[in-house]
XYZ file of C-alpha atoms in Angstrom:
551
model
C 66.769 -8.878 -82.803
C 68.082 -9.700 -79.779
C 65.193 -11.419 -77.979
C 66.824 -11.755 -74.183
C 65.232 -7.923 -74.064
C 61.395 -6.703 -73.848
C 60.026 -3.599 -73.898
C 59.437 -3.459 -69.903
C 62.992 -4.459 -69.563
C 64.470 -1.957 -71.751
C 62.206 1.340 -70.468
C 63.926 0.360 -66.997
C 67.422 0.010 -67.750
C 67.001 3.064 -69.490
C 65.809 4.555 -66.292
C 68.574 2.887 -64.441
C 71.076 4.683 -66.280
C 69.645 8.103 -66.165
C 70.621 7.290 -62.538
C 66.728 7.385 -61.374
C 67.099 5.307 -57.963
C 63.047 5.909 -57.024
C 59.622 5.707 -58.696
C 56.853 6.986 -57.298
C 53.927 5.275 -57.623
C 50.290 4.114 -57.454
C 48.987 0.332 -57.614
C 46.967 -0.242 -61.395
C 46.419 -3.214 -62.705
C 47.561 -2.279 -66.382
C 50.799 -1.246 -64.393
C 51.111 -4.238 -62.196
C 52.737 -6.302 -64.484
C 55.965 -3.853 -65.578
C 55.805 -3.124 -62.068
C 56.479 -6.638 -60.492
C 58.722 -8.170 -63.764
C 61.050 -5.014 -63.662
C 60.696 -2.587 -61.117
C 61.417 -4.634 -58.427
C 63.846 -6.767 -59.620
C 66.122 -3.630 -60.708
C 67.910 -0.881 -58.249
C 64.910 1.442 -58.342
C 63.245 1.368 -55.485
C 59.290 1.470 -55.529
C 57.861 4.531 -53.149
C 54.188 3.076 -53.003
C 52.708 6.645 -52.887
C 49.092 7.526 -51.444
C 47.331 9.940 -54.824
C 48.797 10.638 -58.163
C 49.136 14.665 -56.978
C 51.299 13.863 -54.464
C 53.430 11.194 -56.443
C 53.672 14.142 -59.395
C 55.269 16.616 -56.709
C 57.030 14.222 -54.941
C 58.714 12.988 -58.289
C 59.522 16.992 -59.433
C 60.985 17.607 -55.876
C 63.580 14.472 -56.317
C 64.302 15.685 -59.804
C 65.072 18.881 -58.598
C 67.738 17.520 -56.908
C 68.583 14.136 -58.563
C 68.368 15.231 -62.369
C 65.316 12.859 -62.745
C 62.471 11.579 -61.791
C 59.645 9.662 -62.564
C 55.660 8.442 -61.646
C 53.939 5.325 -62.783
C 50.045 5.013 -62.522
C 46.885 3.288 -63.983
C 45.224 4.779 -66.969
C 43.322 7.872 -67.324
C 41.773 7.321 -63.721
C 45.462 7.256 -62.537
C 47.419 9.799 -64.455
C 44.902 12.549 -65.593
C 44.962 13.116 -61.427
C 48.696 13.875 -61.546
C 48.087 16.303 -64.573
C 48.363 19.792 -62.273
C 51.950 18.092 -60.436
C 53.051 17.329 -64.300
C 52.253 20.670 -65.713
C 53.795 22.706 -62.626
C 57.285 20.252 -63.810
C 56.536 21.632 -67.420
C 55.990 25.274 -66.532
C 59.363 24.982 -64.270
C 61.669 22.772 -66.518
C 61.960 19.703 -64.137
C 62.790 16.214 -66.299
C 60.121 13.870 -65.024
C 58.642 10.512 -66.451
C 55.273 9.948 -66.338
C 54.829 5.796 -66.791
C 51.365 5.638 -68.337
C 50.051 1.796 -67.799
C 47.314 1.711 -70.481
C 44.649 -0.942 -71.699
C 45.571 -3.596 -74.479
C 45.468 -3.213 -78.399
C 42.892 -6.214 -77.912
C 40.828 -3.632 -75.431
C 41.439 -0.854 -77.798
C 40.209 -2.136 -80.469
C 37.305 -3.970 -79.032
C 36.270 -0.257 -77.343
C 36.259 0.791 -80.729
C 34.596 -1.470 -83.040
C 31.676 -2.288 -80.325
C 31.566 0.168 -77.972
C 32.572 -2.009 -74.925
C 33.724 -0.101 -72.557
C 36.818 -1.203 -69.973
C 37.322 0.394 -66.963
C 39.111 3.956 -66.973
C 38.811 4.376 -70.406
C 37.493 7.233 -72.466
C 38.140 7.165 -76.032
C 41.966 5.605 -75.891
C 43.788 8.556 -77.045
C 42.580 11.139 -74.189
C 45.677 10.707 -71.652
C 48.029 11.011 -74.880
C 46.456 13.631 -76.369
C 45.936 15.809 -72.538
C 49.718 15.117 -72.047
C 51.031 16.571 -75.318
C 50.463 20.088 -74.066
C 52.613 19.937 -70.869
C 55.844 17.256 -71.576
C 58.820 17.516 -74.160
C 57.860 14.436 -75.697
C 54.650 12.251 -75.190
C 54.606 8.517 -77.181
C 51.999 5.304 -77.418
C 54.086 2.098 -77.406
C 51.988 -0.186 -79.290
C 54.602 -1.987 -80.986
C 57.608 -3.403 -80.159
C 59.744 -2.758 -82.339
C 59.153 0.896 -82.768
C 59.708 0.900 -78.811
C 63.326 0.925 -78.227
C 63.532 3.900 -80.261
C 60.236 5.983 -78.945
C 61.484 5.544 -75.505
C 65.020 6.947 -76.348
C 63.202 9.821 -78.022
C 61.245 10.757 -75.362
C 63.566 10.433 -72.615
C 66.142 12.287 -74.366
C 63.944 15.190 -75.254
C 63.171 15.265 -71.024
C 66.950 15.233 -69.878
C 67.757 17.822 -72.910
C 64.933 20.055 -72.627
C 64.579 19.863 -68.427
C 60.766 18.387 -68.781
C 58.442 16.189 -68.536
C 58.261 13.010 -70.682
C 55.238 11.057 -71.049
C 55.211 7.379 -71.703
C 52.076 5.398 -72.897
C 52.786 1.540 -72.056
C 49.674 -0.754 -73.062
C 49.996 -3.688 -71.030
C 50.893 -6.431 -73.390
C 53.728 -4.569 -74.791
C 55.437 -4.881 -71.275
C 56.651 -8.539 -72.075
C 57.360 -8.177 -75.837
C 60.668 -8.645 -77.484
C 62.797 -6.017 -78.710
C 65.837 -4.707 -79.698
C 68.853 -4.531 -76.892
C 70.021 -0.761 -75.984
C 72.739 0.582 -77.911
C 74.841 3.653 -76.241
C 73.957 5.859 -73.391
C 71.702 8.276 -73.753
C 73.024 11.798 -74.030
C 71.132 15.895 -73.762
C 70.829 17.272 -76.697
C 72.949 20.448 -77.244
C 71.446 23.599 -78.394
C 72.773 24.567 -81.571
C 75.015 27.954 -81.712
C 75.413 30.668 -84.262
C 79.228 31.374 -83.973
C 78.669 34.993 -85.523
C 75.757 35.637 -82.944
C 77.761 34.127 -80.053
C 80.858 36.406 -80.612
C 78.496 39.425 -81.225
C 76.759 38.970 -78.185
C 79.757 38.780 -76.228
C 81.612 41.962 -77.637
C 78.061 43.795 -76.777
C 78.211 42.617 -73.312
C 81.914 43.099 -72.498
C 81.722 46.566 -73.791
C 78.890 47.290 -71.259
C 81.056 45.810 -68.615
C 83.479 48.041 -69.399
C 81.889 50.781 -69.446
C 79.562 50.091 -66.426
C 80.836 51.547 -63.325
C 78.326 49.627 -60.926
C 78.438 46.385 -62.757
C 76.355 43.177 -61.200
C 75.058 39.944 -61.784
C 71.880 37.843 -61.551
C 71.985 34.374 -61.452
C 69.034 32.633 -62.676
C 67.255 29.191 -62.241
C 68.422 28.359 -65.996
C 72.143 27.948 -64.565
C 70.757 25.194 -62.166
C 68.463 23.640 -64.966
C 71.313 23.367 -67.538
C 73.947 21.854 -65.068
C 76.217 25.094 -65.193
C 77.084 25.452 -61.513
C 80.612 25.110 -62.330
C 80.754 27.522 -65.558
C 79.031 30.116 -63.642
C 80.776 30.364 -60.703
C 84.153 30.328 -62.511
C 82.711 33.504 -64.017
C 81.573 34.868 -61.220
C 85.176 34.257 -59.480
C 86.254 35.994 -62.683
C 84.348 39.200 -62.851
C 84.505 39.451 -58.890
C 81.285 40.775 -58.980
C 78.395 40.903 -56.328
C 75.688 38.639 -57.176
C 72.022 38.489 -56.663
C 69.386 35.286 -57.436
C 65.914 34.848 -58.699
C 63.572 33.503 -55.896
C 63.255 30.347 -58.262
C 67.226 30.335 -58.109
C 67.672 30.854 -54.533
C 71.101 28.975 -53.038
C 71.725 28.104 -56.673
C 75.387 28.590 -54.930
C 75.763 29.104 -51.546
C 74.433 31.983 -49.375
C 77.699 31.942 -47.406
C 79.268 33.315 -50.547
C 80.988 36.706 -49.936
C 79.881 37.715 -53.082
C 76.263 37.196 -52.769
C 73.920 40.053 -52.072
C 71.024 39.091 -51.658
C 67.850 37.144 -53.414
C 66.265 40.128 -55.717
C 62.356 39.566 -55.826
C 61.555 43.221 -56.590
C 60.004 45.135 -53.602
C 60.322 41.329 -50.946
C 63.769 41.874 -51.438
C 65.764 43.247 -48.599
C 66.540 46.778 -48.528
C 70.427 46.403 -49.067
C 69.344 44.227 -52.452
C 67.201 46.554 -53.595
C 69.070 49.138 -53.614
C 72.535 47.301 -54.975
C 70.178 46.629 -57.666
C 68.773 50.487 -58.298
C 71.775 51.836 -58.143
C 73.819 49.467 -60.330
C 74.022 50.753 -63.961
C 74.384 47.428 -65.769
C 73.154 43.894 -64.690
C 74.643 40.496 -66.163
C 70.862 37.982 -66.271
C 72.489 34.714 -66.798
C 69.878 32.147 -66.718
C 67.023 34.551 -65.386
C 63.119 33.660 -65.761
C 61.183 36.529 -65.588
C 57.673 35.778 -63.832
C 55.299 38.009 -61.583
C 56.166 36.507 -58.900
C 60.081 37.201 -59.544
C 59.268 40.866 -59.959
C 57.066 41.315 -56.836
C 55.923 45.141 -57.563
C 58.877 46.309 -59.410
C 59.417 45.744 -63.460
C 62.903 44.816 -64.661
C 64.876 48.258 -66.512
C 65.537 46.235 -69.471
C 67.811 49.103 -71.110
C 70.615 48.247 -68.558
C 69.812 44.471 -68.111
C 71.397 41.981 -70.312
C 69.297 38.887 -70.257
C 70.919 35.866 -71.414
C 68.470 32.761 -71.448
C 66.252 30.861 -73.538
C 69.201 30.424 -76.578
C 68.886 34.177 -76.678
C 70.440 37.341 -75.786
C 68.711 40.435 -74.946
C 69.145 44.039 -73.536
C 67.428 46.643 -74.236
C 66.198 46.971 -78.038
C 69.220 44.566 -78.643
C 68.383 41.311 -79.418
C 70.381 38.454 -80.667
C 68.896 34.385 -81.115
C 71.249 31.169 -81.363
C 73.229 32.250 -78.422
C 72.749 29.180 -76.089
C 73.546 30.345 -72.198
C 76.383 27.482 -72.038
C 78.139 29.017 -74.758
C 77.859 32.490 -73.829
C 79.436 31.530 -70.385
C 82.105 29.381 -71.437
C 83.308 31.992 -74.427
C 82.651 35.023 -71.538
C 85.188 32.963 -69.315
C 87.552 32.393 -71.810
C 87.849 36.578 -72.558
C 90.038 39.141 -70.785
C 87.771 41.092 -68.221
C 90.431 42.879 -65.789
C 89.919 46.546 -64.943
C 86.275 45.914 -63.920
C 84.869 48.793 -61.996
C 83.768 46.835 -58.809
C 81.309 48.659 -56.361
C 81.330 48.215 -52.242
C 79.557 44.787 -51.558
C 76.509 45.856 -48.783
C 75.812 44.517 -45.756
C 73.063 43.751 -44.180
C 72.742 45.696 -40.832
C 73.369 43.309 -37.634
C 70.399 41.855 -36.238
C 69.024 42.931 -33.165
C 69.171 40.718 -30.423
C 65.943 40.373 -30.093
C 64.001 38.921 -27.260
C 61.715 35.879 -28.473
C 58.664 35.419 -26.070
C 55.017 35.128 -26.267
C 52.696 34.634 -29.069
C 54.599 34.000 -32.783
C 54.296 36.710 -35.591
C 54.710 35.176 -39.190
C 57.897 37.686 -39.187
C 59.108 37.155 -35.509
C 58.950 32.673 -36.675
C 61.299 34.013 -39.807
C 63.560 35.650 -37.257
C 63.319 32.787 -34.677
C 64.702 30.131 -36.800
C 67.453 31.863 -38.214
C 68.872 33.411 -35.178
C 68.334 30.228 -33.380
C 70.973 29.183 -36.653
C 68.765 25.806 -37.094
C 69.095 26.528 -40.712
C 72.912 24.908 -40.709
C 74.984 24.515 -43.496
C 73.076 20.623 -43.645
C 70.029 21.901 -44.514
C 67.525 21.801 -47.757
C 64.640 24.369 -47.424
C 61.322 24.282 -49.054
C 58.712 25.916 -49.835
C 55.226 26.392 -50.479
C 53.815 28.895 -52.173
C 52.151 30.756 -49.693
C 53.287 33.847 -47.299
C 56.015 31.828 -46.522
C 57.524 32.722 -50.379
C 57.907 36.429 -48.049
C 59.919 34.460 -45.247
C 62.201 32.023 -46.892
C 62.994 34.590 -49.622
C 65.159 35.978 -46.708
C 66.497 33.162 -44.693
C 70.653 32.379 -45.765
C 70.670 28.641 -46.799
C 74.225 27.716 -46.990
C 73.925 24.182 -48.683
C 74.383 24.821 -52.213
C 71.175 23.747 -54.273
C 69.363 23.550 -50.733
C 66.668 25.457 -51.786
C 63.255 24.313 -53.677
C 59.974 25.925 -54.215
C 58.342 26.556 -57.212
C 57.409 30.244 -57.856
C 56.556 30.365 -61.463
C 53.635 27.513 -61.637
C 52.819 28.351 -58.022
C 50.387 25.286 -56.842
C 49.787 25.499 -53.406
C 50.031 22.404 -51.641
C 53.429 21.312 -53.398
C 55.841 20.932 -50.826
C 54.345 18.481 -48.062
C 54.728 15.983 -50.856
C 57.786 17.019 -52.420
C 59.442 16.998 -49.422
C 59.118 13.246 -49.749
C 61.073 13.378 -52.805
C 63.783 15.844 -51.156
C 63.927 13.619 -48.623
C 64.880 9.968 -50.922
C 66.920 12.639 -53.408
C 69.194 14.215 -50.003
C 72.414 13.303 -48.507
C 72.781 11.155 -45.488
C 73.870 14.188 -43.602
C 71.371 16.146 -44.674
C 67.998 17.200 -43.045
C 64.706 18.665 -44.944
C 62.670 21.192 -43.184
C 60.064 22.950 -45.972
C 57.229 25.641 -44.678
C 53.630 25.301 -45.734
C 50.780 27.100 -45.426
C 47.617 25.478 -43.401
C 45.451 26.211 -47.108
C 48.426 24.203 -49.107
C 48.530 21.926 -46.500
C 45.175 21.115 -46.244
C 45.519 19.808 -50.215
C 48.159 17.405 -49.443
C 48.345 15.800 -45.877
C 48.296 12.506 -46.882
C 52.337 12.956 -47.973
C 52.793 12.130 -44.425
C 51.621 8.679 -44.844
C 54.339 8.303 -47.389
C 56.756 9.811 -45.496
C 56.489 7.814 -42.013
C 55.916 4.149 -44.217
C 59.597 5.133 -45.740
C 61.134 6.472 -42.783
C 62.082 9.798 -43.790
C 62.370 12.520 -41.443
C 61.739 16.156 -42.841
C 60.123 18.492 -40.513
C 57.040 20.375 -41.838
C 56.249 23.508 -40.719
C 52.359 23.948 -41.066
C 51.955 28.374 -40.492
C 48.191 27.976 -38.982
C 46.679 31.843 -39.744
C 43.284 30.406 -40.330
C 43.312 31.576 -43.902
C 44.224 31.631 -47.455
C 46.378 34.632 -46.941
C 48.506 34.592 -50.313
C 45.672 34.235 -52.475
C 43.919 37.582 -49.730
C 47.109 39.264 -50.320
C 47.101 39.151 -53.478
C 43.910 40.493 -54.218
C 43.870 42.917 -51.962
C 46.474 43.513 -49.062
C 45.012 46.403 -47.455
C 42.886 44.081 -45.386
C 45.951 42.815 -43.415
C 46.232 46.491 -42.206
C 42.533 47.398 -41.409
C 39.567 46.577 -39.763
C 37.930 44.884 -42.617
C 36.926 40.991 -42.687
C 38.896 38.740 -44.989
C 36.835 37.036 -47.991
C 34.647 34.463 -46.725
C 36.340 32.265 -49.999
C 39.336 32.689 -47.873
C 38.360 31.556 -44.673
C 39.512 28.243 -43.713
C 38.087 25.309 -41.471
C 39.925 25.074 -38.568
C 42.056 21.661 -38.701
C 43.629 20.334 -35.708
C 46.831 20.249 -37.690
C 49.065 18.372 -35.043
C 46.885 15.387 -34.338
C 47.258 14.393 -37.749
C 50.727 12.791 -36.806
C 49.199 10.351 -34.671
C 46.681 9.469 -37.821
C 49.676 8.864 -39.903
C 51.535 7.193 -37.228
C 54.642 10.311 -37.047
C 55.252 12.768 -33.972
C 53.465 16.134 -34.410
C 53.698 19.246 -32.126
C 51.777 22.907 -31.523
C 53.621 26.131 -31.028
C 51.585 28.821 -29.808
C 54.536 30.849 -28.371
C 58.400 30.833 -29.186
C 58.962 28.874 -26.079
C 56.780 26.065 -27.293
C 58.410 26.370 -30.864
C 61.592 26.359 -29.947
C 60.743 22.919 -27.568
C 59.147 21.432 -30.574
C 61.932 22.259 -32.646
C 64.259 20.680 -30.434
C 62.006 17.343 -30.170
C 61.944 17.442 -34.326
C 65.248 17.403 -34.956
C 65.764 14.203 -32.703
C 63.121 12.375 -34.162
C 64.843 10.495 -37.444
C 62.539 8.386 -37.944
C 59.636 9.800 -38.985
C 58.336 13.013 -40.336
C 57.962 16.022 -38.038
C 54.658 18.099 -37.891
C 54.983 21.834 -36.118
C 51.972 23.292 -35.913
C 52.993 27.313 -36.240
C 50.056 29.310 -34.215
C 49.670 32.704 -36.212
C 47.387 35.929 -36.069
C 45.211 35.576 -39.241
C 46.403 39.275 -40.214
C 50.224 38.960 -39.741
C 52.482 39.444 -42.158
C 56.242 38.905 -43.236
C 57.497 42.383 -42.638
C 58.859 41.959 -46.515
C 55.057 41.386 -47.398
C 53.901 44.938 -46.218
C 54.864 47.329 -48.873
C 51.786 46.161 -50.960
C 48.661 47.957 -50.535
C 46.254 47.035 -52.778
């Protein structure tokens, strides 16, 4: 064995060369010591983060758009708090680390043969055993020798299967000799039945062929598995319009001239909708299928061909083994000329549209985007909230410049990840993500992080006074009438701007566009700190793309 290495030593490089550059977390003194000896000697740099939540969605908004990411923090006390951030990564296939800094075997076993309690501990396997349901992999290091291998099992079930891994690292392990890293660690490939693959292919290119309204819907999977390139060669191939999933939005960019739109059932715009409806077979490469994906409108499976999860479906048709890299790279490699092609839509011209007075949640949407503040150098976020209605219809240019998380859904996600976004962007890049004042209210203290590190994203903060998703949900037709919202979704009243000058950032309140647009202006100057826009709204207004539900 070659002794130079210990098991602290080793877990980092190993980090290192996943090309993690940040770690997100929280001071623990069964941490402190893998923390000091080989965090901050190496090239990650340490984000000292404020709560475990907001290190968990800070860390899955950098992996979105570094490929990894990863959290350290104290036992039990620590990381059962970043559980809800961790399962959200889980439910949405985003490669994290969770760094687990647990008691001794000395501590263990004294807790166990005398019933000694230390602090934060329960019964020594509770963190283990909770994190088991919601990573790819979840190991104990409690010998050293075992530990070089563990930790290349568990972080190469994360990169492979796109989630979480969770690492259990009792304190005296951290300085224990072990064996030196051997190779770079590599995804695992999914493994393809030939037979199946062609099958699946000759079933799909004969519906091509046949369709004479063909399309194609790009999913989050192609973003996930690293096919950006693969997919749009196919897509330059086929020549076919194009629609995303909400959770794929800007998986290329909007700019494209063969995208049509983000289809999110009855949110979508009208010119989607009805390329969709119309069209009389779909290509689903890489599509998740979630309520929230489908907004009042079920997918007609008997023309869809949904090709995802190692499988390939449409209609009664089903075929297993037929991993989504391999279906695109044998689909490229066939002859597809002769395609019927229908007219790519356009969206009717906007209106020019005079902006003055008091700001409707639509009438912000429209503000932004005519104003053309969302450039071709900025990411987008956001939270899920009303503003799911809004962004679903903004054009984000910047390829991958798009993050929210619509399957999982926890509000209060994208204050903190925009910390993440922010350490994860390009120089010339910007962040601005859009929260609602219920999420917000759940994570403020990301702006803490934010202003200690410098970064600059601008948060919008859309202050209706209420939960209004969660109303909406439930029961829309209140937005419409006369009738009260639920007292459970009634919020207190927060002074939302002020809260810069707690965190030591610049903060602003837009009551009208003319203030918005000033405060605007004022955020994207300030680069050194995160911007707070406090977005005044009627408690019952609605993204116009939010009205067609009723009930």
């Amino acid at each position: 064995m070659d002794t130079q290495y210990t098991v602290g030593q080793y877990l980092t490089q190993r980090l290192e060369e996943l090309g993690l550059g940040h770690l997100f977390s929280i001071a623990g003194d069964y941490t402190i010591e893998w923390i000091n000896k080989h965090i901050e000697p190496s090239s990650i740099e340490l984000i000292e983060e404020v709560n475990e939540l907001n290190a968990g969605y800070a860390a899955d908004g950098y992996a979105r758009l570094k490929g990894i990411g990863a959290m350290c923090f104290t036992y039990s006390a620590g990381t059962l708090s970043a559980v809800n951030a961790v399962a959200a990564s889980y439910a949405e296939r985003i490669p994290v680390v969770v760094v687990n800094g647990a008691p001794s075997i000395q501590k263990r076993l004294t807790a166990q043969q005398t019933g000694f309690t230390y602090h934060h501990m329960i019964d020594g396997e509770t963190d283990l055993n909770i994190y088991k349901n919601i990573t790819a992999a979840a190991i104990k290091i409690d010998n050293p020798e075992l530990a070089p291998r563990l930790i290349d099992y568990a972080l190469t079930e994360c990169i492979s299967q796109k989630r979480p891994a969770y690492i259990e690292l009792l304190e005296d392990m951290v300085e224990q000799p072990c064996a030196a890293p051997q190779g770079k660690l590599t995804p695992l490939t999914p493994i393809p039945l030939q037979d199946n693959v062609d099958q699946a292919i000759d079933k799909v290119q004969q519906a091509l062929s046949q369709a004479e309204r063909p399309i194609v819907w790009l999913g989050a999977e192609v973003d996930r598995m690293g096919l950006h390139e693969e997919a749009n060669a196919l897509i330059r191939k086929l020549n076919l319009p194009y629609v995303t999933e909400l959770i794929s939005k800007a998986v290329f960019s909007e700019n494209d001239p063969l995208f049509t739109g983000v289809f999110d059932g009855q949110a979508s715009s009208e010119v989607t909708q009805k390329l969709v409806n119309e069209s009389d077979f779909i290509l689903g490469l890489g599509v998740w299928l979630s309520d929230i994906n489908s907004l009042g409108q079920a997918v007609n499976y008997d023309k869809t061909a949904l090709i995802s999860w190692d499988t390939v479906k449409l209609g009664t048709y089903f075929v297993p083994q037929v991993p989504l890299a391999n279906f695109i790279d044998e689909l490229n490699q066939k002859p597809l000329s002769n395609l019927s092609t229908c007219a790519i839509p356009s969206e009717a011209p906007n209106s020019s549209e005079q902006f003055s007075g008091d700001i409707s949640y639509q009438g912000f949407y429209d503000f932004i985007q005519s104003k053309e503040y969302i450039n071709d150098n900025v990411l987008i976020g956001s939270d899920a909230s009303l503003n799911f209605f809004g962004s679903l219809l903004l054009k984000v240019g910047t390829p991958r410049g798009f993050v929210a998380q619509p399957t999982y859904s926890s509000i209060g996600y994208i204050g903190p990840a925009a910390t993440g976004m922010s350490l994860a962007k390009q120089d010339h890049q910007r962040v601005f993500v859009f929260s609602g004042d219920g999420g917000f209210q759940m994570t403020p203290q990301c702006l803490s992080t934010q202003t200690r590190f410098k970064l600059n994203p601008i948060i919008f903060v859309m202050d209706n006074g209420v939960y209004g998703v969660e109303q909406w949900l439930y029961d829309a037709e209140i937005f419409s009438s006369d009738q009260p919202f639920f007292d459970s979704c009634i919020l207190h009243q927060w002074d939302y701007c002020k809260l810069a000058d707690v965190f030591g950032c610049k903060g602003w309140k837009a009551n009208t566009y003319e203030e918005l647009n000033e405060a605007i202006l004022g955020a994207l100057e300030n680069l050194d700190s995160p911007s707070l826009i406090q977005v005044r709204v009627p408690p019952k207004s609605l993204p116009n793309n939010a009205k067609w539900k009723k009930k």
